[in-house]
mmCIF file of C-alpha atoms in Angstrom:
data_model
loop_
_atom_site.group_PDB
_atom_site.id
_atom_site.type_symbol
_atom_site.label_atom_id
_atom_site.label_comp_id
_atom_site.label_asym_id
_atom_site.label_seq_id
_atom_site.Cartn_x
_atom_site.Cartn_y
_atom_site.Cartn_z
ATOM 1 C CA UNK A 1 -28.346 8.656 -59.658
ATOM 2 C CA UNK A 2 -26.777 4.914 -59.694
ATOM 3 C CA UNK A 3 -28.358 2.898 -56.954
ATOM 4 C CA UNK A 4 -27.914 -0.317 -55.439
ATOM 5 C CA UNK A 5 -30.525 -1.601 -52.821
ATOM 6 C CA UNK A 6 -30.928 -4.601 -50.456
ATOM 7 C CA UNK A 7 -34.076 -5.861 -49.304
ATOM 8 C CA UNK A 8 -34.411 -4.395 -45.334
ATOM 9 C CA UNK A 9 -35.020 -6.131 -42.257
ATOM 10 C CA UNK A 10 -37.493 -8.955 -43.644
ATOM 11 C CA UNK A 11 -34.935 -10.009 -46.138
ATOM 12 C CA UNK A 12 -31.663 -10.259 -43.215
ATOM 13 C CA UNK A 13 -32.367 -13.615 -42.608
ATOM 14 C CA UNK A 14 -32.581 -14.875 -45.904
ATOM 15 C CA UNK A 15 -29.713 -13.150 -47.136
ATOM 16 C CA UNK A 16 -26.922 -13.334 -44.280
ATOM 17 C CA UNK A 17 -23.990 -13.513 -46.697
ATOM 18 C CA UNK A 18 -24.797 -9.955 -48.304
ATOM 19 C CA UNK A 19 -25.575 -7.632 -45.396
ATOM 20 C CA UNK A 20 -24.188 -9.513 -42.432
ATOM 21 C CA UNK A 21 -20.799 -10.686 -41.173
ATOM 22 C CA UNK A 22 -20.140 -12.461 -37.766
ATOM 23 C CA UNK A 23 -18.944 -11.088 -34.909
ATOM 24 C CA UNK A 24 -16.473 -12.027 -32.642
ATOM 25 C CA UNK A 25 -16.019 -11.340 -28.703
ATOM 26 C CA UNK A 26 -14.232 -8.703 -27.733
ATOM 27 C CA UNK A 27 -12.240 -7.408 -24.382
ATOM 28 C CA UNK A 28 -14.142 -5.270 -22.351
ATOM 29 C CA UNK A 29 -12.818 -1.557 -22.376
ATOM 30 C CA UNK A 30 -14.102 1.430 -20.654
ATOM 31 C CA UNK A 31 -12.957 4.633 -21.766
ATOM 32 C CA UNK A 32 -13.899 8.575 -20.485
ATOM 33 C CA UNK A 33 -14.133 10.380 -17.841
ATOM 34 C CA UNK A 34 -16.846 11.499 -14.856
ATOM 35 C CA UNK A 35 -20.523 10.606 -15.420
ATOM 36 C CA UNK A 36 -19.287 10.423 -19.090
ATOM 37 C CA UNK A 37 -17.904 6.999 -19.561
ATOM 38 C CA UNK A 38 -18.273 4.160 -22.423
ATOM 39 C CA UNK A 39 -17.813 0.736 -23.007
ATOM 40 C CA UNK A 40 -16.231 0.083 -26.406
ATOM 41 C CA UNK A 41 -17.608 -2.237 -28.953
ATOM 42 C CA UNK A 42 -15.080 -2.285 -31.977
ATOM 43 C CA UNK A 43 -17.365 -4.885 -33.667
ATOM 44 C CA UNK A 44 -20.379 -3.064 -33.867
ATOM 45 C CA UNK A 45 -20.789 -3.175 -37.467
ATOM 46 C CA UNK A 46 -22.590 -6.705 -38.760
ATOM 47 C CA UNK A 47 -22.304 -5.682 -42.529
ATOM 48 C CA UNK A 48 -20.123 -7.686 -44.618
ATOM 49 C CA UNK A 49 -18.422 -5.113 -45.977
ATOM 50 C CA UNK A 50 -16.252 -7.120 -48.496
ATOM 51 C CA UNK A 51 -19.586 -7.196 -50.144
ATOM 52 C CA UNK A 52 -20.884 -3.711 -49.319
ATOM 53 C CA UNK A 53 -17.315 -1.840 -49.313
ATOM 54 C CA UNK A 54 -16.692 1.331 -47.494
ATOM 55 C CA UNK A 55 -13.570 3.829 -47.335
ATOM 56 C CA UNK A 56 -13.011 6.611 -44.911
ATOM 57 C CA UNK A 57 -16.334 6.878 -42.268
ATOM 58 C CA UNK A 58 -16.906 10.463 -42.667
ATOM 59 C CA UNK A 59 -19.969 11.278 -40.646
ATOM 60 C CA UNK A 60 -23.283 9.766 -39.030
ATOM 61 C CA UNK A 61 -26.307 11.086 -38.193
ATOM 62 C CA UNK A 62 -29.742 9.526 -36.600
ATOM 63 C CA UNK A 63 -33.054 10.118 -38.038
ATOM 64 C CA UNK A 64 -36.247 9.996 -35.615
ATOM 65 C CA UNK A 65 -37.391 6.312 -36.517
ATOM 66 C CA UNK A 66 -33.768 5.544 -35.069
ATOM 67 C CA UNK A 67 -32.168 4.275 -38.251
ATOM 68 C CA UNK A 68 -28.322 5.282 -38.349
ATOM 69 C CA UNK A 69 -27.086 6.928 -41.655
ATOM 70 C CA UNK A 70 -23.073 6.735 -42.132
ATOM 71 C CA UNK A 71 -21.842 8.714 -45.001
ATOM 72 C CA UNK A 72 -18.347 7.283 -46.542
ATOM 73 C CA UNK A 73 -16.373 8.460 -49.683
ATOM 74 C CA UNK A 74 -16.762 4.841 -51.538
ATOM 75 C CA UNK A 75 -18.395 5.932 -54.658
ATOM 76 C CA UNK A 76 -20.641 2.566 -54.455
ATOM 77 C CA UNK A 77 -21.956 3.265 -51.016
ATOM 78 C CA UNK A 78 -22.063 6.970 -50.075
ATOM 79 C CA UNK A 79 -24.873 6.064 -47.642
ATOM 80 C CA UNK A 80 -24.953 3.165 -45.452
ATOM 81 C CA UNK A 81 -27.882 2.565 -43.130
ATOM 82 C CA UNK A 82 -27.752 0.792 -39.894
ATOM 83 C CA UNK A 83 -30.035 -0.386 -36.639
ATOM 84 C CA UNK A 84 -28.737 0.724 -33.516
ATOM 85 C CA UNK A 85 -27.327 -2.682 -33.177
ATOM 86 C CA UNK A 86 -25.336 -2.877 -36.087
ATOM 87 C CA UNK A 87 -27.360 -4.567 -38.598
ATOM 88 C CA UNK A 88 -27.133 -3.123 -42.396
ATOM 89 C CA UNK A 89 -30.574 -2.223 -43.616
ATOM 90 C CA UNK A 90 -29.506 -0.447 -46.806
ATOM 91 C CA UNK A 91 -27.418 1.558 -48.758
ATOM 92 C CA UNK A 92 -26.970 3.795 -51.477
ATOM 93 C CA UNK A 93 -25.099 6.046 -53.244
ATOM 94 C CA UNK A 94 -24.202 9.440 -55.183
ATOM 95 C CA UNK A 95 -21.364 7.894 -57.119
ATOM 96 C CA UNK A 96 -18.915 10.452 -55.079
ATOM 97 C CA UNK A 97 -15.201 10.075 -54.090
ATOM 98 C CA UNK A 98 -15.330 13.212 -52.285
ATOM 99 C CA UNK A 99 -18.730 12.854 -49.873
ATOM 100 C CA UNK A 100 -17.588 14.792 -46.641
ATOM 101 C CA UNK A 101 -20.260 16.439 -44.801
ATOM 102 C CA UNK A 102 -23.961 15.025 -43.484
ATOM 103 C CA UNK A 103 -26.483 16.724 -41.948
ATOM 104 C CA UNK A 104 -30.024 16.211 -41.219
ATOM 105 C CA UNK A 105 -32.777 18.258 -41.622
ATOM 106 C CA UNK A 106 -36.486 18.259 -40.485
ATOM 107 C CA UNK A 107 -39.331 20.100 -42.682
ATOM 108 C CA UNK A 108 -42.280 19.239 -40.626
ATOM 109 C CA UNK A 109 -42.930 15.535 -40.638
ATOM 110 C CA UNK A 110 -40.303 15.111 -43.026
ATOM 111 C CA UNK A 111 -36.357 14.676 -42.836
ATOM 112 C CA UNK A 112 -33.605 15.717 -45.546
ATOM 113 C CA UNK A 113 -30.508 14.653 -45.551
ATOM 114 C CA UNK A 114 -27.865 17.735 -46.793
ATOM 115 C CA UNK A 115 -24.118 15.683 -48.116
ATOM 116 C CA UNK A 116 -21.281 17.963 -48.688
ATOM 117 C CA UNK A 117 -19.340 17.113 -51.638
ATOM 118 C CA UNK A 118 -15.617 18.692 -51.168
ATOM 119 C CA UNK A 119 -15.343 18.311 -55.230
ATOM 120 C CA UNK A 120 -17.765 21.221 -54.824
ATOM 121 C CA UNK A 121 -21.415 20.144 -54.552
ATOM 122 C CA UNK A 122 -23.846 20.358 -51.693
ATOM 123 C CA UNK A 123 -27.346 18.372 -52.218
ATOM 124 C CA UNK A 124 -30.018 18.058 -50.135
ATOM 125 C CA UNK A 125 -31.789 14.329 -50.707
ATOM 126 C CA UNK A 126 -34.305 12.472 -49.249
ATOM 127 C CA UNK A 127 -33.851 9.490 -46.809
ATOM 128 C CA UNK A 128 -33.686 7.327 -50.040
ATOM 129 C CA UNK A 129 -31.414 9.204 -51.735
ATOM 130 C CA UNK A 130 -33.250 11.290 -54.372
ATOM 131 C CA UNK A 131 -31.669 14.741 -55.030
ATOM 132 C CA UNK A 132 -34.360 17.403 -54.379
ATOM 133 C CA UNK A 133 -31.816 20.165 -54.379
ATOM 134 C CA UNK A 134 -28.543 21.077 -55.357
ATOM 135 C CA UNK A 135 -26.995 24.653 -54.040
ATOM 136 C CA UNK A 136 -25.213 26.799 -56.828
ATOM 137 C CA UNK A 137 -21.319 27.304 -56.687
ATOM 138 C CA UNK A 138 -19.841 30.761 -55.128
ATOM 139 C CA UNK A 139 -17.977 30.499 -58.613
ATOM 140 C CA UNK A 140 -21.433 30.483 -60.342
ATOM 141 C CA UNK A 141 -23.451 32.866 -58.082
ATOM 142 C CA UNK A 142 -20.498 35.645 -58.047
ATOM 143 C CA UNK A 143 -20.071 35.211 -54.233
ATOM 144 C CA UNK A 144 -16.407 34.375 -54.824
ATOM 145 C CA UNK A 145 -13.879 35.911 -57.273
ATOM 146 C CA UNK A 146 -13.144 33.247 -60.463
ATOM 147 C CA UNK A 147 -9.681 33.012 -58.732
ATOM 148 C CA UNK A 148 -10.592 31.480 -54.886
ATOM 149 C CA UNK A 149 -10.983 28.266 -54.268
ATOM 150 C CA UNK A 150 -14.583 26.107 -53.461
ATOM 151 C CA UNK A 151 -14.174 23.167 -51.399
ATOM 152 C CA UNK A 152 -17.175 23.000 -49.002
ATOM 153 C CA UNK A 153 -17.279 20.763 -46.235
ATOM 154 C CA UNK A 154 -20.329 20.895 -44.216
ATOM 155 C CA UNK A 155 -24.012 22.380 -43.716
ATOM 156 C CA UNK A 156 -26.216 23.416 -40.569
ATOM 157 C CA UNK A 157 -29.815 24.077 -40.847
ATOM 158 C CA UNK A 158 -31.222 26.581 -39.341
ATOM 159 C CA UNK A 159 -34.555 27.082 -37.696
ATOM 160 C CA UNK A 160 -35.964 28.651 -40.671
ATOM 161 C CA UNK A 161 -34.646 26.269 -43.207
ATOM 162 C CA UNK A 162 -31.665 28.704 -43.930
ATOM 163 C CA UNK A 163 -28.727 26.414 -45.074
ATOM 164 C CA UNK A 164 -25.298 27.506 -44.345
ATOM 165 C CA UNK A 165 -21.961 25.772 -46.090
ATOM 166 C CA UNK A 166 -18.641 25.987 -44.346
ATOM 167 C CA UNK A 167 -15.802 26.179 -47.001
ATOM 168 C CA UNK A 168 -13.470 24.594 -44.787
ATOM 169 C CA UNK A 169 -11.069 23.079 -47.844
ATOM 170 C CA UNK A 170 -11.655 26.113 -50.247
ATOM 171 C CA UNK A 171 -11.568 29.998 -48.948
ATOM 172 C CA UNK A 172 -12.742 29.171 -45.389
ATOM 173 C CA UNK A 173 -15.849 31.449 -45.720
ATOM 174 C CA UNK A 174 -19.613 30.295 -44.349
ATOM 175 C CA UNK A 175 -22.150 30.544 -47.184
ATOM 176 C CA UNK A 176 -25.493 31.596 -45.866
ATOM 177 C CA UNK A 177 -28.234 30.435 -48.705
ATOM 178 C CA UNK A 178 -32.361 30.149 -48.237
ATOM 179 C CA UNK A 179 -33.865 26.982 -47.724
ATOM 180 C CA UNK A 180 -34.816 27.179 -51.289
ATOM 181 C CA UNK A 181 -31.247 27.740 -52.464
ATOM 182 C CA UNK A 182 -30.751 31.679 -52.812
ATOM 183 C CA UNK A 183 -27.764 32.957 -51.882
ATOM 184 C CA UNK A 184 -27.848 35.558 -49.242
ATOM 185 C CA UNK A 185 -24.894 36.210 -47.764
ATOM 186 C CA UNK A 186 -21.011 35.390 -46.821
ATOM 187 C CA UNK A 187 -18.888 35.622 -43.782
ATOM 188 C CA UNK A 188 -15.901 34.759 -42.192
ATOM 189 C CA UNK A 189 -12.647 33.847 -44.342
ATOM 190 C CA UNK A 190 -9.082 32.796 -43.856
ATOM 191 C CA UNK A 191 -6.195 33.984 -41.098
ATOM 192 C CA UNK A 192 -3.839 31.460 -39.533
ATOM 193 C CA UNK A 193 -3.590 34.380 -36.664
ATOM 194 C CA UNK A 194 -5.596 33.530 -33.486
ATOM 195 C CA UNK A 195 -5.934 37.185 -32.754
ATOM 196 C CA UNK A 196 -8.025 37.388 -36.085
ATOM 197 C CA UNK A 197 -11.425 36.726 -33.935
ATOM 198 C CA UNK A 198 -14.211 34.905 -36.634
ATOM 199 C CA UNK A 199 -11.622 33.976 -39.023
ATOM 200 C CA UNK A 200 -10.237 30.100 -39.672
ATOM 201 C CA UNK A 201 -7.545 27.771 -40.456
ATOM 202 C CA UNK A 202 -9.225 25.048 -41.975
ATOM 203 C CA UNK A 203 -12.883 25.844 -41.272
ATOM 204 C CA UNK A 204 -13.800 22.162 -40.899
ATOM 205 C CA UNK A 205 -17.056 21.600 -39.230
ATOM 206 C CA UNK A 206 -20.385 23.933 -38.725
ATOM 207 C CA UNK A 207 -23.520 22.898 -36.825
ATOM 208 C CA UNK A 208 -26.190 24.752 -34.796
ATOM 209 C CA UNK A 209 -26.133 25.053 -31.064
ATOM 210 C CA UNK A 210 -29.368 25.140 -29.700
ATOM 211 C CA UNK A 211 -27.997 25.119 -25.807
ATOM 212 C CA UNK A 212 -28.478 29.080 -25.276
ATOM 213 C CA UNK A 213 -31.660 31.522 -25.187
ATOM 214 C CA UNK A 214 -30.923 32.178 -29.065
ATOM 215 C CA UNK A 215 -29.780 29.448 -31.759
ATOM 216 C CA UNK A 216 -25.684 30.459 -32.796
ATOM 217 C CA UNK A 217 -23.761 28.423 -35.080
ATOM 218 C CA UNK A 218 -20.483 27.214 -33.861
ATOM 219 C CA UNK A 219 -17.779 26.461 -36.119
ATOM 220 C CA UNK A 220 -14.452 24.332 -35.944
ATOM 221 C CA UNK A 221 -11.095 26.284 -37.042
ATOM 222 C CA UNK A 222 -9.395 22.842 -36.776
ATOM 223 C CA UNK A 223 -5.785 23.517 -37.193
ATOM 224 C CA UNK A 224 -6.214 26.471 -34.614
ATOM 225 C CA UNK A 225 -7.578 23.493 -32.188
ATOM 226 C CA UNK A 226 -10.650 26.177 -31.593
ATOM 227 C CA UNK A 227 -14.845 26.389 -31.870
ATOM 228 C CA UNK A 228 -15.933 29.971 -32.316
ATOM 229 C CA UNK A 229 -19.687 31.055 -32.179
ATOM 230 C CA UNK A 230 -21.924 33.143 -34.405
ATOM 231 C CA UNK A 231 -25.220 34.710 -34.601
ATOM 232 C CA UNK A 232 -27.234 33.148 -37.567
ATOM 233 C CA UNK A 233 -26.633 36.579 -39.421
ATOM 234 C CA UNK A 234 -22.962 36.298 -38.875
ATOM 235 C CA UNK A 235 -21.929 38.368 -36.086
ATOM 236 C CA UNK A 236 -18.927 36.602 -34.128
ATOM 237 C CA UNK A 237 -19.807 35.891 -30.299
ATOM 238 C CA UNK A 238 -17.016 34.209 -29.347
ATOM 239 C CA UNK A 239 -14.126 31.849 -29.651
ATOM 240 C CA UNK A 240 -12.680 29.326 -27.314
ATOM 241 C CA UNK A 241 -9.114 27.447 -27.666
ATOM 242 C CA UNK A 242 -9.071 23.788 -27.016
ATOM 243 C CA UNK A 243 -5.035 22.906 -27.051
ATOM 244 C CA UNK A 244 -4.426 19.779 -28.606
ATOM 245 C CA UNK A 245 -7.603 19.265 -30.064
ATOM 246 C CA UNK A 246 -7.881 19.031 -33.740
ATOM 247 C CA UNK A 247 -11.624 19.149 -34.124
ATOM 248 C CA UNK A 248 -13.822 18.114 -36.928
ATOM 249 C CA UNK A 249 -16.954 19.257 -36.413
ATOM 250 C CA UNK A 250 -19.629 19.985 -32.642
ATOM 251 C CA UNK A 251 -22.232 17.959 -32.324
ATOM 252 C CA UNK A 252 -25.284 19.107 -29.941
ATOM 253 C CA UNK A 253 -27.222 17.002 -28.141
ATOM 254 C CA UNK A 254 -28.619 18.221 -24.721
ATOM 255 C CA UNK A 255 -26.471 20.365 -22.578
ATOM 256 C CA UNK A 256 -23.100 19.115 -24.175
ATOM 257 C CA UNK A 257 -21.087 19.196 -27.263
ATOM 258 C CA UNK A 258 -19.139 16.381 -28.600
ATOM 259 C CA UNK A 259 -16.365 16.378 -31.193
ATOM 260 C CA UNK A 260 -14.494 13.957 -32.815
ATOM 261 C CA UNK A 261 -10.581 14.663 -32.699
ATOM 262 C CA UNK A 262 -8.885 13.774 -35.914
ATOM 263 C CA UNK A 263 -5.019 14.763 -34.928
ATOM 264 C CA UNK A 264 -3.334 15.461 -31.868
ATOM 265 C CA UNK A 265 -0.590 16.290 -29.939
ATOM 266 C CA UNK A 266 2.576 13.831 -28.527
ATOM 267 C CA UNK A 267 3.741 13.961 -25.176
ATOM 268 C CA UNK A 268 6.269 16.983 -25.109
ATOM 269 C CA UNK A 269 5.358 17.556 -28.829
ATOM 270 C CA UNK A 270 2.926 19.927 -29.302
ATOM 271 C CA UNK A 271 2.639 19.558 -33.107
ATOM 272 C CA UNK A 272 -0.265 18.181 -35.404
ATOM 273 C CA UNK A 273 0.365 14.323 -35.702
ATOM 274 C CA UNK A 274 -1.817 11.968 -37.272
ATOM 275 C CA UNK A 275 -2.669 8.947 -35.586
ATOM 276 C CA UNK A 276 -3.402 10.898 -32.027
ATOM 277 C CA UNK A 277 -7.092 11.121 -32.600
ATOM 278 C CA UNK A 278 -9.787 11.314 -28.985
ATOM 279 C CA UNK A 279 -13.237 12.228 -28.436
ATOM 280 C CA UNK A 280 -14.503 15.474 -26.505
ATOM 281 C CA UNK A 281 -17.325 16.597 -24.629
ATOM 282 C CA UNK A 282 -17.787 19.540 -23.311
ATOM 283 C CA UNK A 283 -20.538 20.738 -20.726
ATOM 284 C CA UNK A 284 -22.718 23.609 -21.173
ATOM 285 C CA UNK A 285 -20.044 26.502 -20.479
ATOM 286 C CA UNK A 286 -17.916 24.771 -23.031
ATOM 287 C CA UNK A 287 -15.426 23.609 -20.781
ATOM 288 C CA UNK A 288 -14.010 19.805 -21.338
ATOM 289 C CA UNK A 289 -15.466 17.113 -19.070
ATOM 290 C CA UNK A 290 -14.504 13.934 -20.372
ATOM 291 C CA UNK A 291 -12.335 12.458 -23.065
ATOM 292 C CA UNK A 292 -13.024 9.042 -24.170
ATOM 293 C CA UNK A 293 -9.903 7.795 -26.117
ATOM 294 C CA UNK A 294 -7.830 10.256 -24.418
ATOM 295 C CA UNK A 295 -6.343 11.451 -21.146
ATOM 296 C CA UNK A 296 -8.201 12.972 -18.338
ATOM 297 C CA UNK A 297 -8.858 16.665 -19.236
ATOM 298 C CA UNK A 298 -7.394 18.930 -16.807
ATOM 299 C CA UNK A 299 -7.698 22.810 -15.788
ATOM 300 C CA UNK A 300 -4.975 24.601 -14.010
ATOM 301 C CA UNK A 301 -5.779 28.166 -12.746
ATOM 302 C CA UNK A 302 -8.666 27.968 -15.287
ATOM 303 C CA UNK A 303 -6.573 27.341 -17.867
ATOM 304 C CA UNK A 304 -7.299 23.920 -19.976
ATOM 305 C CA UNK A 305 -3.786 22.119 -20.666
ATOM 306 C CA UNK A 306 -2.944 20.336 -23.670
ATOM 307 C CA UNK A 307 -5.334 17.191 -24.740
ATOM 308 C CA UNK A 308 -3.381 13.825 -25.541
ATOM 309 C CA UNK A 309 -4.506 10.695 -26.976
ATOM 310 C CA UNK A 310 -4.521 7.340 -24.717
ATOM 311 C CA UNK A 311 -4.800 3.909 -25.830
ATOM 312 C CA UNK A 312 -5.962 2.807 -28.786
ATOM 313 C CA UNK A 313 -9.638 3.437 -29.484
ATOM 314 C CA UNK A 314 -9.199 6.661 -31.998
ATOM 315 C CA UNK A 315 -6.720 6.592 -34.685
ATOM 316 C CA UNK A 316 -8.330 9.805 -36.275
ATOM 317 C CA UNK A 317 -11.453 10.900 -35.461
ATOM 318 C CA UNK A 318 -13.633 12.636 -37.974
ATOM 319 C CA UNK A 319 -17.272 12.415 -36.270
ATOM 320 C CA UNK A 320 -18.967 11.057 -33.820
ATOM 321 C CA UNK A 321 -22.830 10.796 -33.759
ATOM 322 C CA UNK A 322 -24.749 10.451 -30.209
ATOM 323 C CA UNK A 323 -27.745 8.407 -30.806
ATOM 324 C CA UNK A 324 -31.222 8.535 -28.611
ATOM 325 C CA UNK A 325 -29.899 6.467 -25.434
ATOM 326 C CA UNK A 326 -26.639 9.182 -25.764
ATOM 327 C CA UNK A 327 -24.428 6.004 -26.777
ATOM 328 C CA UNK A 328 -21.847 7.072 -29.470
ATOM 329 C CA UNK A 329 -20.404 5.910 -32.559
ATOM 330 C CA UNK A 330 -16.800 6.710 -33.819
ATOM 331 C CA UNK A 331 -16.478 7.349 -37.322
ATOM 332 C CA UNK A 332 -12.597 7.931 -38.494
ATOM 333 C CA UNK A 333 -10.481 9.040 -41.810
ATOM 334 C CA UNK A 334 -7.719 7.150 -42.747
ATOM 335 C CA UNK A 335 -7.965 4.476 -40.346
ATOM 336 C CA UNK A 336 -7.566 1.461 -42.340
ATOM 337 C CA UNK A 337 -11.244 1.743 -43.699
ATOM 338 C CA UNK A 338 -12.954 0.488 -40.055
ATOM 339 C CA UNK A 339 -16.670 0.799 -39.304
ATOM 340 C CA UNK A 340 -18.124 2.975 -37.037
ATOM 341 C CA UNK A 341 -16.928 1.501 -33.417
ATOM 342 C CA UNK A 342 -20.175 1.750 -30.850
ATOM 343 C CA UNK A 343 -19.613 3.509 -27.144
ATOM 344 C CA UNK A 344 -22.223 2.319 -25.131
ATOM 345 C CA UNK A 345 -22.785 5.081 -22.131
ATOM 346 C CA UNK A 346 -22.352 3.668 -18.811
ATOM 347 C CA UNK A 347 -24.887 4.737 -16.144
ATOM 348 C CA UNK A 348 -23.072 5.725 -13.073
#
């Protein structure tokens, strides 16, 4: 594995032209609703991205030491590592142009990254980029027939270490592996029909939802504007519909669920449009309470009205990272190769 490393914090002052870039002042913009409002910092990244290029910013996670790990599909820089102030500390690569999903897993006092490549590979790495596990393709372990497409998009890690892979651009199944990589089972599958509960149309994201008495898997059926919850053994619990929200993946923080929206509706035109993204924030009952970059969510007679973009904050949202202070970091796909924006949580 090719790897490019730069010196970390102690060397930043000696080599500012390599890793850092000047920031310019920007006007104050506040987005969001209710108790979830944010000040936007578009110029958050201090990385010199002419020297350390990125492409689509797919996902971001925060390690326990506070560092932020950003996944991009630029083959030279799949992982970029930041401080919360935007300082670029380091970067490394898997030499992949299909890097798509990034999940942080903890084993005792150690942390690992699970990286999903839509080319058909899922790997577990150390935070420094050493590959310690690669999952067998379902075409190899006979979970799929030889004619079934496989293009995984995301992983979730159970408390016991089991690994769930969602095949969002392939056959739409959720594949369950043990923590050591043995295939266990699959569930889900493809359907464009809303009445097909527990099925998907573009099963884009999967995450562990720990907000209830038992942990559940929460999965996005992006084209159907849905979130679906499953038990860890694959039993479908419920599905919720969020009209206008073509959701990427769910991110759980406290009692809230956050998700970046990649596509959206236009006013009086309820079709899928690119460039119409925003962020959704759900409460513990999975009701939308804030839409940074979108119109204020409204319910009429208990029914959620179509969600819409507002302003120019989000083009095509692909992920939102929530840090330890509940600030947000917006990652975007097909949006001019912009680095993440930081949304500073306001005290109300």
